[in-house]
mmCIF file of C-alpha atoms in Angstrom:
data_model
loop_
_atom_site.group_PDB
_atom_site.id
_atom_site.type_symbol
_atom_site.label_atom_id
_atom_site.label_comp_id
_atom_site.label_asym_id
_atom_site.label_seq_id
_atom_site.Cartn_x
_atom_site.Cartn_y
_atom_site.Cartn_z
ATOM 1 C CA MET A 19 -13.305 18.430 -11.390
ATOM 2 C CA THR A 20 -12.126 21.298 -13.576
ATOM 3 C CA ALA A 21 -11.519 21.084 -17.293
ATOM 4 C CA PRO A 22 -7.858 20.273 -18.121
ATOM 5 C CA GLY A 23 -8.024 20.898 -21.849
ATOM 6 C CA ILE A 24 -7.646 17.214 -22.722
ATOM 7 C CA ARG A 25 -10.317 15.876 -25.029
ATOM 8 C CA THR A 26 -11.277 12.243 -24.782
ATOM 9 C CA GLN A 27 -10.686 10.815 -28.228
ATOM 10 C CA GLU A 28 -8.589 8.098 -29.755
ATOM 11 C CA PRO A 29 -5.245 9.664 -30.738
ATOM 12 C CA SER A 30 -4.538 9.741 -34.454
ATOM 13 C CA ASP A 31 -1.001 8.382 -34.034
ATOM 14 C CA SER A 32 -2.181 4.811 -33.409
ATOM 15 C CA GLU A 33 0.744 3.349 -35.369
ATOM 16 C CA GLU A 34 3.192 5.170 -33.123
ATOM 17 C CA LEU A 35 1.348 3.947 -30.040
ATOM 18 C CA SER A 36 1.507 0.392 -31.354
ATOM 19 C CA ALA A 37 5.235 0.873 -31.875
ATOM 20 C CA LEU A 38 5.604 1.975 -28.252
ATOM 21 C CA ARG A 39 3.655 -1.061 -27.024
ATOM 22 C CA ALA A 40 5.949 -3.316 -29.048
ATOM 23 C CA GLN A 41 8.915 -2.135 -26.967
ATOM 24 C CA PHE A 42 7.698 -3.955 -23.833
ATOM 25 C CA PRO A 43 8.816 -7.605 -23.953
ATOM 26 C CA ILE A 44 6.603 -8.735 -21.076
ATOM 27 C CA ILE A 45 3.549 -7.261 -22.815
ATOM 28 C CA THR A 46 4.235 -8.626 -26.286
ATOM 29 C CA GLY A 47 5.363 -11.941 -24.832
ATOM 30 C CA HIS A 48 1.959 -12.556 -23.223
ATOM 31 C CA PRO A 49 -0.692 -11.515 -25.753
ATOM 32 C CA GLU A 50 -3.290 -13.584 -23.893
ATOM 33 C CA LEU A 51 -2.957 -11.339 -20.812
ATOM 34 C CA ALA A 52 -3.911 -7.705 -20.239
ATOM 35 C CA TYR A 53 -1.806 -5.953 -17.616
ATOM 36 C CA LEU A 54 -4.086 -3.371 -15.968
ATOM 37 C CA ASP A 55 -2.145 -2.633 -12.777
ATOM 38 C CA SER A 56 0.327 0.081 -13.773
ATOM 39 C CA ALA A 57 -0.519 2.240 -10.738
ATOM 40 C CA ALA A 58 1.063 -0.531 -8.664
ATOM 41 C CA THR A 59 4.115 -0.853 -10.915
ATOM 42 C CA ALA A 60 4.782 -0.059 -14.559
ATOM 43 C CA GLN A 61 6.295 -2.491 -17.033
ATOM 44 C CA LYS A 62 9.760 -1.838 -18.479
ATOM 45 C CA PRO A 63 10.622 -1.061 -22.110
ATOM 46 C CA GLN A 64 13.494 -2.872 -23.801
ATOM 47 C CA ALA A 65 15.625 0.280 -23.640
ATOM 48 C CA VAL A 66 15.555 0.203 -19.834
ATOM 49 C CA LEU A 67 16.358 -3.506 -19.713
ATOM 50 C CA ASP A 68 19.244 -2.960 -22.142
ATOM 51 C CA ALA A 69 20.610 -0.042 -20.113
ATOM 52 C CA VAL A 70 20.669 -2.108 -16.919
ATOM 53 C CA GLN A 71 22.298 -5.036 -18.707
ATOM 54 C CA ALA A 72 24.910 -2.752 -20.230
ATOM 55 C CA TYR A 73 25.687 -1.107 -16.895
ATOM 56 C CA LEU A 74 26.022 -4.401 -15.017
ATOM 57 C CA THR A 75 28.210 -5.974 -17.705
ATOM 58 C CA THR A 76 30.478 -3.029 -18.534
ATOM 59 C CA THR A 77 30.629 -0.537 -15.667
ATOM 60 C CA ASN A 78 29.289 -1.997 -12.402
ATOM 61 C CA ALA A 79 31.122 -0.494 -9.414
ATOM 62 C CA ASN A 80 30.429 1.504 -6.282
ATOM 63 C CA ALA A 81 29.936 5.263 -6.589
ATOM 64 C CA GLY A 82 32.088 7.914 -4.960
ATOM 65 C CA ARG A 83 34.543 5.399 -3.486
ATOM 66 C CA GLY A 84 37.171 4.626 -6.104
ATOM 67 C CA THR A 85 39.419 6.230 -8.686
ATOM 68 C CA TYR A 86 39.482 3.466 -11.297
ATOM 69 C CA THR A 87 37.506 3.748 -14.538
ATOM 70 C CA TRP A 88 34.426 1.735 -13.596
ATOM 71 C CA ALA A 89 34.032 3.589 -10.296
ATOM 72 C CA ASN A 90 34.459 6.949 -12.014
ATOM 73 C CA ARG A 91 31.857 6.044 -14.622
ATOM 74 C CA THR A 92 29.409 4.965 -11.937
ATOM 75 C CA THR A 93 29.960 8.148 -9.949
ATOM 76 C CA ALA A 94 29.372 10.177 -13.110
ATOM 77 C CA LEU A 95 26.203 8.172 -13.835
ATOM 78 C CA VAL A 96 24.770 9.024 -10.412
ATOM 79 C CA GLU A 97 25.504 12.740 -10.773
ATOM 80 C CA GLU A 98 24.264 12.878 -14.366
ATOM 81 C CA THR A 99 21.020 11.198 -13.350
ATOM 82 C CA ARG A 100 20.454 13.861 -10.688
ATOM 83 C CA ASP A 101 20.623 16.434 -13.469
ATOM 84 C CA ARG A 102 18.401 14.211 -15.635
ATOM 85 C CA VAL A 103 15.696 14.196 -12.966
ATOM 86 C CA LYS A 104 15.846 17.991 -12.714
ATOM 87 C CA ARG A 105 15.435 18.411 -16.474
ATOM 88 C CA PHE A 106 12.577 15.912 -16.594
ATOM 89 C CA LEU A 107 10.741 17.843 -13.873
ATOM 90 C CA GLY A 108 11.284 21.181 -15.605
ATOM 91 C CA ASP A 109 13.407 22.535 -12.760
ATOM 92 C CA PRO A 110 13.641 26.338 -13.189
ATOM 93 C CA ASP A 111 16.682 26.688 -10.911
ATOM 94 C CA PRO A 112 18.790 23.505 -11.124
ATOM 95 C CA GLU A 113 21.860 25.124 -9.574
ATOM 96 C CA ARG A 114 19.934 25.706 -6.348
ATOM 97 C CA SER A 115 17.830 22.548 -6.097
ATOM 98 C CA ALA A 116 18.891 19.050 -5.046
ATOM 99 C CA VAL A 117 17.977 15.482 -5.990
ATOM 100 C CA HIS A 118 18.408 12.582 -3.575
ATOM 101 C CA PHE A 119 17.855 8.986 -4.645
ATOM 102 C CA THR A 120 15.565 6.760 -2.601
ATOM 103 C CA SER A 121 13.949 3.336 -2.837
ATOM 104 C CA GLY A 122 10.679 4.990 -3.867
ATOM 105 C CA THR A 123 7.994 7.480 -2.911
ATOM 106 C CA THR A 124 7.392 6.043 0.557
ATOM 107 C CA GLU A 125 11.030 6.295 1.609
ATOM 108 C CA GLY A 126 11.274 9.752 0.064
ATOM 109 C CA LEU A 127 8.315 11.127 2.006
ATOM 110 C CA ARG A 128 9.531 9.509 5.215
ATOM 111 C CA ALA A 129 12.974 11.066 4.722
ATOM 112 C CA ILE A 130 11.424 14.513 4.364
ATOM 113 C CA ALA A 131 9.336 13.915 7.477
ATOM 114 C CA ARG A 132 12.149 12.443 9.536
ATOM 115 C CA ASP A 133 15.137 14.513 8.474
ATOM 116 C CA TRP A 134 13.732 17.901 7.490
ATOM 117 C CA LEU A 135 10.240 18.749 8.721
ATOM 118 C CA PRO A 136 10.869 18.800 12.504
ATOM 119 C CA GLN A 137 13.290 21.705 12.235
ATOM 120 C CA LEU A 138 10.714 23.733 10.305
ATOM 121 C CA LEU A 139 8.032 23.473 12.977
ATOM 122 C CA ALA A 140 7.623 25.377 16.244
ATOM 123 C CA ASP A 141 5.063 25.131 19.020
ATOM 124 C CA GLY A 142 1.644 26.125 17.668
ATOM 125 C CA ASP A 143 2.448 25.580 13.989
ATOM 126 C CA GLU A 144 0.089 23.747 11.632
ATOM 127 C CA ILE A 145 0.497 21.167 8.888
ATOM 128 C CA VAL A 146 -2.103 20.070 6.308
ATOM 129 C CA VAL A 147 -2.395 16.315 5.720
ATOM 130 C CA PRO A 148 -4.390 14.659 2.868
ATOM 131 C CA VAL A 149 -6.234 12.104 5.012
ATOM 132 C CA ALA A 150 -8.065 10.423 2.103
ATOM 133 C CA ASP A 151 -4.939 9.851 -0.002
ATOM 134 C CA HIS A 152 -2.319 7.078 0.114
ATOM 135 C CA GLN A 153 -1.050 6.093 3.561
ATOM 136 C CA ALA A 154 2.499 6.899 2.447
ATOM 137 C CA ASN A 155 1.471 10.571 2.293
ATOM 138 C CA ILE A 156 -0.314 10.531 5.649
ATOM 139 C CA SER A 157 1.487 8.473 8.283
ATOM 140 C CA PRO A 158 4.924 10.212 8.069
ATOM 141 C CA TRP A 159 3.416 13.586 8.929
ATOM 142 C CA LEU A 160 1.399 12.172 11.832
ATOM 143 C CA GLU A 161 4.568 10.545 13.145
ATOM 144 C CA VAL A 162 6.299 13.940 13.100
ATOM 145 C CA ARG A 163 3.488 15.395 15.205
ATOM 146 C CA GLN A 164 3.842 12.559 17.695
ATOM 147 C CA GLN A 165 7.625 12.906 17.795
ATOM 148 C CA LEU A 166 7.468 16.648 18.443
ATOM 149 C CA ALA A 167 4.741 16.217 21.052
ATOM 150 C CA GLY A 168 7.191 14.087 23.025
ATOM 151 C CA GLN A 169 9.539 17.070 22.983
ATOM 152 C CA GLY A 170 6.857 19.485 24.190
ATOM 153 C CA VAL A 171 6.248 20.979 20.738
ATOM 154 C CA ARG A 172 2.554 21.007 19.856
ATOM 155 C CA VAL A 173 1.803 20.842 16.125
ATOM 156 C CA ARG A 174 -1.773 21.010 14.893
ATOM 157 C CA VAL A 175 -2.731 18.667 12.037
ATOM 158 C CA LEU A 176 -5.328 20.104 9.667
ATOM 159 C CA PRO A 177 -7.096 17.487 7.522
ATOM 160 C CA MET A 178 -7.057 18.480 3.858
ATOM 161 C CA PRO A 179 -10.625 19.421 2.815
ATOM 162 C CA TYR A 180 -12.169 17.421 -0.038
ATOM 163 C CA GLN A 181 -15.109 17.972 -2.325
ATOM 164 C CA GLN A 182 -17.586 15.295 -1.361
ATOM 165 C CA ALA A 183 -18.974 14.758 -4.855
ATOM 166 C CA SER A 184 -15.684 14.375 -6.713
ATOM 167 C CA GLY A 185 -12.976 13.459 -4.216
ATOM 168 C CA ASP A 186 -10.911 16.461 -5.378
ATOM 169 C CA TYR A 187 -9.288 18.847 -2.946
ATOM 170 C CA ASP A 188 -11.623 21.650 -1.911
ATOM 171 C CA HIS A 189 -9.382 24.599 -2.718
ATOM 172 C CA THR A 190 -11.966 27.155 -1.578
ATOM 173 C CA ALA A 191 -12.222 25.524 1.843
ATOM 174 C CA LEU A 192 -8.426 25.289 2.005
ATOM 175 C CA VAL A 193 -8.170 29.073 1.666
ATOM 176 C CA SER A 194 -10.241 29.453 4.829
ATOM 177 C CA LEU A 195 -8.456 26.602 6.616
ATOM 178 C CA ALA A 196 -4.849 27.688 6.076
ATOM 179 C CA GLY A 197 -3.543 30.558 8.159
ATOM 180 C CA PRO A 198 -0.314 32.326 9.176
ATOM 181 C CA ARG A 199 0.800 29.306 11.249
ATOM 182 C CA THR A 200 0.331 26.843 8.368
ATOM 183 C CA ARG A 201 3.921 25.850 7.612
ATOM 184 C CA PHE A 202 3.651 22.647 5.582
ATOM 185 C CA VAL A 203 1.124 21.150 3.170
ATOM 186 C CA ALA A 204 1.279 17.561 1.874
ATOM 187 C CA VAL A 205 -0.552 16.935 -1.412
ATOM 188 C CA THR A 206 -0.957 14.267 -4.077
ATOM 189 C CA HIS A 207 -0.682 14.992 -7.800
ATOM 190 C CA VAL A 208 -2.905 12.167 -9.103
ATOM 191 C CA HIS A 209 -5.151 10.269 -6.706
ATOM 192 C CA HIS A 210 -4.285 6.571 -6.632
ATOM 193 C CA VAL A 211 -7.937 5.456 -6.254
ATOM 194 C CA TYR A 212 -10.077 8.085 -7.974
ATOM 195 C CA GLY A 213 -7.607 8.864 -10.755
ATOM 196 C CA GLY A 214 -8.200 12.596 -10.572
ATOM 197 C CA ASN A 215 -5.574 15.262 -11.184
ATOM 198 C CA MET A 216 -5.815 17.136 -7.881
ATOM 199 C CA ASN A 217 -5.251 20.621 -9.380
ATOM 200 C CA ILE A 218 -2.010 21.291 -7.516
ATOM 201 C CA ARG A 219 -1.576 24.622 -9.316
ATOM 202 C CA ARG A 220 -4.327 25.990 -7.073
ATOM 203 C CA ILE A 221 -2.686 24.870 -3.832
ATOM 204 C CA ARG A 222 -0.098 27.656 -3.785
ATOM 205 C CA GLU A 223 -2.804 30.267 -4.282
ATOM 206 C CA ALA A 224 -4.794 28.734 -1.421
ATOM 207 C CA VAL A 225 -2.008 28.479 1.174
ATOM 208 C CA GLY A 226 0.052 31.536 0.329
ATOM 209 C CA PRO A 227 3.671 32.142 -0.720
ATOM 210 C CA ASP A 228 5.457 30.942 2.412
ATOM 211 C CA ALA A 229 4.030 27.493 3.188
ATOM 212 C CA VAL A 230 6.114 24.508 2.053
ATOM 213 C CA ILE A 231 4.276 22.189 -0.358
ATOM 214 C CA CYS A 232 5.332 18.550 -0.640
ATOM 215 C CA LEU A 233 4.068 16.628 -3.675
ATOM 216 C CA ASP A 234 3.484 12.884 -3.837
ATOM 217 C CA ALA A 235 4.041 12.316 -7.560
ATOM 218 C CA ALA A 236 3.933 8.512 -7.506
ATOM 219 C CA GLN A 237 1.036 8.405 -9.979
ATOM 220 C CA SER A 238 2.089 11.345 -12.157
ATOM 221 C CA VAL A 239 5.812 11.076 -12.955
ATOM 222 C CA GLY A 240 5.943 8.836 -16.015
ATOM 223 C CA HIS A 241 2.215 9.170 -16.656
ATOM 224 C CA LEU A 242 1.773 12.849 -17.561
ATOM 225 C CA PRO A 243 3.864 16.017 -17.821
ATOM 226 C CA VAL A 244 5.142 17.242 -14.443
ATOM 227 C CA SER A 245 6.539 20.771 -14.192
ATOM 228 C CA VAL A 246 7.759 21.964 -10.809
ATOM 229 C CA ALA A 247 7.938 25.478 -12.228
ATOM 230 C CA GLU A 248 4.203 25.475 -12.991
ATOM 231 C CA LEU A 249 3.168 23.670 -9.811
ATOM 232 C CA ASP A 250 5.348 25.831 -7.496
ATOM 233 C CA VAL A 251 5.990 23.026 -5.016
ATOM 234 C CA ASP A 252 9.009 22.596 -2.747
ATOM 235 C CA PHE A 253 9.395 18.819 -2.731
ATOM 236 C CA VAL A 254 8.559 16.099 -5.262
ATOM 237 C CA ALA A 255 8.819 12.436 -4.307
ATOM 238 C CA PHE A 256 8.327 9.683 -6.869
ATOM 239 C CA SER A 257 8.999 5.990 -7.434
ATOM 240 C CA GLY A 258 11.162 4.773 -10.286
ATOM 241 C CA HIS A 259 9.286 1.486 -10.616
ATOM 242 C CA LYS A 260 6.036 3.334 -11.390
ATOM 243 C CA ALA A 261 7.945 5.318 -14.037
ATOM 244 C CA MET A 262 9.316 2.270 -15.925
ATOM 245 C CA ALA A 263 12.569 1.994 -13.967
ATOM 246 C CA LEU A 264 13.576 -0.884 -11.679
ATOM 247 C CA PRO A 265 11.977 -1.575 -8.290
ATOM 248 C CA GLY A 266 13.891 -0.023 -5.422
ATOM 249 C CA SER A 267 14.600 3.205 -7.313
ATOM 250 C CA GLY A 268 13.136 6.656 -6.834
ATOM 251 C CA ALA A 269 14.011 10.221 -5.967
ATOM 252 C CA VAL A 270 13.213 13.305 -3.948
ATOM 253 C CA TRP A 271 13.575 16.637 -5.702
ATOM 254 C CA ALA A 272 13.997 19.570 -3.277
ATOM 255 C CA ARG A 273 13.668 23.190 -4.380
ATOM 256 C CA GLN A 274 15.812 24.418 -1.454
ATOM 257 C CA ALA A 275 14.007 27.774 -1.367
ATOM 258 C CA ARG A 276 11.766 27.675 1.733
ATOM 259 C CA GLY A 277 13.205 26.527 5.029
ATOM 260 C CA ALA A 278 16.566 24.854 5.531
ATOM 261 C CA ALA A 279 18.247 22.854 2.791
ATOM 262 C CA PHE A 280 17.106 19.236 2.645
ATOM 263 C CA THR A 281 19.777 16.637 3.312
ATOM 264 C CA PRO A 282 18.799 13.071 4.257
ATOM 265 C CA GLY A 283 20.179 12.121 7.650
ATOM 266 C CA GLY A 284 22.627 9.360 8.419
ATOM 267 C CA TRP A 285 25.407 7.777 6.429
ATOM 268 C CA PRO A 286 24.153 7.329 2.832
ATOM 269 C CA GLY A 287 25.786 3.962 2.147
ATOM 270 C CA THR A 288 25.996 2.397 -1.295
ATOM 271 C CA PRO A 289 23.449 3.783 -3.757
ATOM 272 C CA ASN A 290 21.287 1.515 -5.906
ATOM 273 C CA THR A 291 23.444 2.099 -8.949
ATOM 274 C CA ALA A 292 21.618 -0.354 -11.212
ATOM 275 C CA GLY A 293 18.350 1.266 -10.207
ATOM 276 C CA ILE A 294 19.772 4.710 -10.947
ATOM 277 C CA ALA A 295 20.941 3.485 -14.373
ATOM 278 C CA SER A 296 17.433 2.202 -15.033
ATOM 279 C CA LEU A 297 15.901 5.504 -13.924
ATOM 280 C CA ALA A 298 18.076 7.514 -16.308
ATOM 281 C CA ALA A 299 17.099 5.212 -19.184
ATOM 282 C CA ALA A 300 13.413 5.306 -18.206
ATOM 283 C CA LEU A 301 13.332 9.107 -18.165
ATOM 284 C CA ASP A 302 15.009 9.163 -21.578
ATOM 285 C CA TRP A 303 12.405 6.719 -22.915
ATOM 286 C CA LEU A 304 9.488 8.616 -21.416
ATOM 287 C CA GLU A 305 10.701 11.934 -22.762
ATOM 288 C CA ALA A 306 11.062 10.477 -26.242
ATOM 289 C CA ALA A 307 7.611 8.873 -26.050
ATOM 290 C CA GLY A 308 6.112 12.145 -24.820
ATOM 291 C CA PRO A 309 4.429 12.438 -21.406
ATOM 292 C CA ASP A 310 1.678 14.505 -23.045
ATOM 293 C CA ARG A 311 0.995 11.689 -25.548
ATOM 294 C CA ILE A 312 0.964 9.109 -22.745
ATOM 295 C CA GLU A 313 -1.515 11.241 -20.812
ATOM 296 C CA ARG A 314 -3.839 11.678 -23.804
ATOM 297 C CA TRP A 315 -3.868 7.943 -24.437
ATOM 298 C CA THR A 316 -4.447 6.814 -20.864
ATOM 299 C CA VAL A 317 -7.145 9.446 -20.342
ATOM 300 C CA ALA A 318 -8.858 8.202 -23.509
ATOM 301 C CA LEU A 319 -8.666 4.578 -22.370
ATOM 302 C CA ALA A 320 -10.065 5.434 -18.931
ATOM 303 C CA ALA A 321 -12.893 7.490 -20.448
ATOM 304 C CA ARG A 322 -13.882 4.620 -22.735
ATOM 305 C CA LEU A 323 -14.049 2.336 -19.711
ATOM 306 C CA THR A 324 -16.107 4.681 -17.511
ATOM 307 C CA ASP A 325 -18.390 5.729 -20.379
ATOM 308 C CA ARG A 326 -19.507 2.159 -20.978
ATOM 309 C CA LEU A 327 -19.243 0.923 -17.411
ATOM 310 C CA ARG A 328 -21.743 3.588 -16.258
ATOM 311 C CA HIS A 329 -24.464 1.805 -18.257
ATOM 312 C CA LEU A 330 -23.931 -1.457 -16.346
ATOM 313 C CA ASP A 331 -26.173 -1.161 -13.296
ATOM 314 C CA ALA A 332 -24.275 -3.798 -11.339
ATOM 315 C CA TYR A 333 -21.227 -1.514 -10.965
ATOM 316 C CA GLU A 334 -20.443 1.539 -8.857
ATOM 317 C CA ILE A 335 -17.653 3.758 -10.216
ATOM 318 C CA LEU A 336 -15.713 5.506 -7.449
ATOM 319 C CA GLY A 337 -14.748 9.165 -7.600
ATOM 320 C CA CYS A 338 -16.292 11.998 -9.571
ATOM 321 C CA ARG A 339 -19.675 10.967 -10.951
ATOM 322 C CA THR A 340 -19.935 13.886 -13.400
ATOM 323 C CA SER A 341 -16.845 12.828 -15.362
ATOM 324 C CA VAL A 342 -17.750 9.249 -16.282
ATOM 325 C CA ALA A 343 -19.157 10.049 -19.744
ATOM 326 C CA ALA A 344 -16.700 10.135 -22.632
ATOM 327 C CA ASP A 345 -17.961 13.566 -23.666
ATOM 328 C CA SER A 346 -17.865 14.995 -20.150
ATOM 329 C CA PRO A 347 -16.880 18.691 -20.091
ATOM 330 C CA VAL A 348 -14.918 18.196 -16.871
ATOM 331 C CA GLN A 349 -11.598 16.556 -16.185
ATOM 332 C CA GLN A 350 -11.240 12.875 -17.022
ATOM 333 C CA ARG A 351 -9.480 10.217 -14.967
ATOM 334 C CA GLN A 352 -5.717 9.969 -15.414
ATOM 335 C CA GLY A 353 -5.624 6.333 -16.476
ATOM 336 C CA ILE A 354 -7.078 5.033 -13.177
ATOM 337 C CA VAL A 355 -10.638 3.694 -12.851
ATOM 338 C CA THR A 356 -11.841 2.082 -9.620
ATOM 339 C CA PHE A 357 -15.181 0.371 -9.170
ATOM 340 C CA ARG A 358 -17.185 -2.190 -7.230
ATOM 341 C CA HIS A 359 -19.723 -4.805 -8.228
ATOM 342 C CA ARG A 360 -22.864 -4.468 -6.144
ATOM 343 C CA ASP A 361 -23.108 -8.208 -5.469
ATOM 344 C CA ILE A 362 -19.664 -9.755 -6.105
ATOM 345 C CA ASP A 363 -16.917 -9.249 -3.541
ATOM 346 C CA SER A 364 -14.057 -7.197 -5.014
ATOM 347 C CA GLY A 365 -11.468 -9.848 -4.177
ATOM 348 C CA ASP A 366 -13.572 -12.482 -5.906
ATOM 349 C CA LEU A 367 -14.056 -10.177 -8.873
ATOM 350 C CA GLY A 368 -10.285 -9.816 -9.167
ATOM 351 C CA PHE A 369 -9.906 -13.606 -9.346
ATOM 352 C CA ILE A 370 -12.698 -13.842 -11.914
ATOM 353 C CA LEU A 371 -11.091 -11.199 -14.096
ATOM 354 C CA PHE A 372 -7.712 -12.922 -13.946
ATOM 355 C CA SER A 373 -9.350 -16.150 -15.090
ATOM 356 C CA HIS A 374 -10.239 -14.168 -18.219
ATOM 357 C CA GLY A 375 -6.712 -12.800 -18.613
ATOM 358 C CA PHE A 376 -7.029 -9.418 -16.856
ATOM 359 C CA MET A 377 -4.576 -8.426 -14.128
ATOM 360 C CA VAL A 378 -6.118 -5.780 -11.847
ATOM 361 C CA ARG A 379 -5.735 -4.591 -8.241
ATOM 362 C CA SER A 380 -8.500 -5.661 -5.873
ATOM 363 C CA ASP A 381 -8.226 -4.525 -2.237
ATOM 364 C CA SER A 382 -8.385 -1.319 -0.174
ATOM 365 C CA HIS A 383 -5.495 0.331 -2.110
ATOM 366 C CA CYS A 384 -3.691 1.595 1.037
ATOM 367 C CA GLN A 385 -6.072 4.550 1.342
ATOM 368 C CA GLY A 386 -6.129 6.754 4.439
ATOM 369 C CA SER A 387 -8.664 6.763 7.240
ATOM 370 C CA ALA A 388 -10.914 9.308 5.523
ATOM 371 C CA GLY A 389 -10.990 7.331 2.271
ATOM 372 C CA GLU A 390 -12.999 4.381 1.036
ATOM 373 C CA LYS A 391 -13.668 1.705 3.651
ATOM 374 C CA ALA A 392 -14.656 -1.233 1.437
ATOM 375 C CA ASP A 393 -12.406 -3.029 -1.049
ATOM 376 C CA SER A 394 -12.702 -2.253 -4.747
ATOM 377 C CA VAL A 395 -11.235 -3.183 -8.117
ATOM 378 C CA ARG A 396 -8.757 -0.760 -9.672
ATOM 379 C CA VAL A 397 -7.894 -0.711 -13.364
ATOM 380 C CA SER A 398 -4.787 1.376 -14.030
ATOM 381 C CA LEU A 399 -3.495 1.961 -17.534
ATOM 382 C CA HIS A 400 -0.367 2.950 -19.394
ATOM 383 C CA VAL A 401 0.858 3.558 -22.903
ATOM 384 C CA TYR A 402 1.179 -0.182 -23.613
ATOM 385 C CA ASN A 403 -2.555 -0.801 -23.085
ATOM 386 C CA SER A 404 -5.016 -0.830 -25.964
ATOM 387 C CA MET A 405 -8.630 0.002 -26.719
ATOM 388 C CA GLU A 406 -9.124 -3.657 -27.619
ATOM 389 C CA GLU A 407 -8.168 -4.642 -24.059
ATOM 390 C CA ILE A 408 -10.690 -2.189 -22.634
ATOM 391 C CA ASP A 409 -13.431 -3.539 -24.899
ATOM 392 C CA ARG A 410 -12.637 -7.130 -23.901
ATOM 393 C CA LEU A 411 -12.721 -6.151 -20.232
ATOM 394 C CA LEU A 412 -16.093 -4.452 -20.664
ATOM 395 C CA SER A 413 -17.441 -7.531 -22.403
ATOM 396 C CA VAL A 414 -16.474 -9.721 -19.431
ATOM 397 C CA LEU A 415 -17.819 -7.236 -16.898
ATOM 398 C CA ALA A 416 -21.125 -7.099 -18.781
ATOM 399 C CA THR A 417 -21.556 -10.863 -18.424
ATOM 400 C CA LEU A 418 -21.285 -10.470 -14.638
ATOM 401 C CA GLY A 419 -23.835 -7.654 -14.440
#
């Protein structure tokens, strides 16, 4: 892992962080519980809940299908939220790009694969697939290969190279792997198991100026700053529910610069207007809270956990072994720490932890065929978590060592 310039220390604005935590009713309403599963879905601040309530009680209507006031307001809300997504992602050319709303990252990636990618590819072309990442960023691209094969178009799938020690992408190996027929590269911003920032800025340098790069940002949007200008990607797919909006909301941002313009196929139907209202409010909340502040805090929480967990011999921490110490000079985990107990089954460990008030993920985490085979426990953090929760968790884990 390379150094990101984020030091692992407790932020000085602890009062402000406490004030942010206080804005989550489900968190403050259950002080006996510690919610440590934000990579699965994030909790919602009061501002998002209020925005949805206000929309449903004052404006609720279908979008783009009526001329009365409520319908016009809803149509305007949808269009304004498209622009809101572009601003949140630091879009350098918003007049050219497009935003399409989806039910989440999985649907967004599948729409790109189903409705756009086939027309980009010709016989003998290559695509790069991150085979140790989330299944949502693997299976759609393999399905495209199978679909085109049935039409007599042969597409070669190149497995993304990884660094064995860290789980990061091997950018040096990718330079040698990618060639003039490499048309499309699927990547993940933050790994959903290892918690590493996958250094997407280096992908463009590795694959050249013409290849299309599609970013799975499910674990980054709402968790750290995301700038499409800096990353130089062509697509970004993310889930609203992981970014403090309602379930069933999400978006695909398309640069519209390489290849044909992206337009989802089929009749669009009625959009999830309440979900879109929640997404607009969530992005407003996140921007006010500061994605950089959220990142500093969750990195600090994760570093505290790995720093102390490494001294408990009963546990194996997954991912980069050289970044587990709090004073590590290399990149820290982005609020995600995954581990196994050497003797206790991960599913059983999840039940044990819940009996002590900790809600964690304990399974295979939907990882691809080249990823981890055995189940594990994943702790994933957000701005509403505290150092006290981490210390309590470590105390329980120590008793099981």
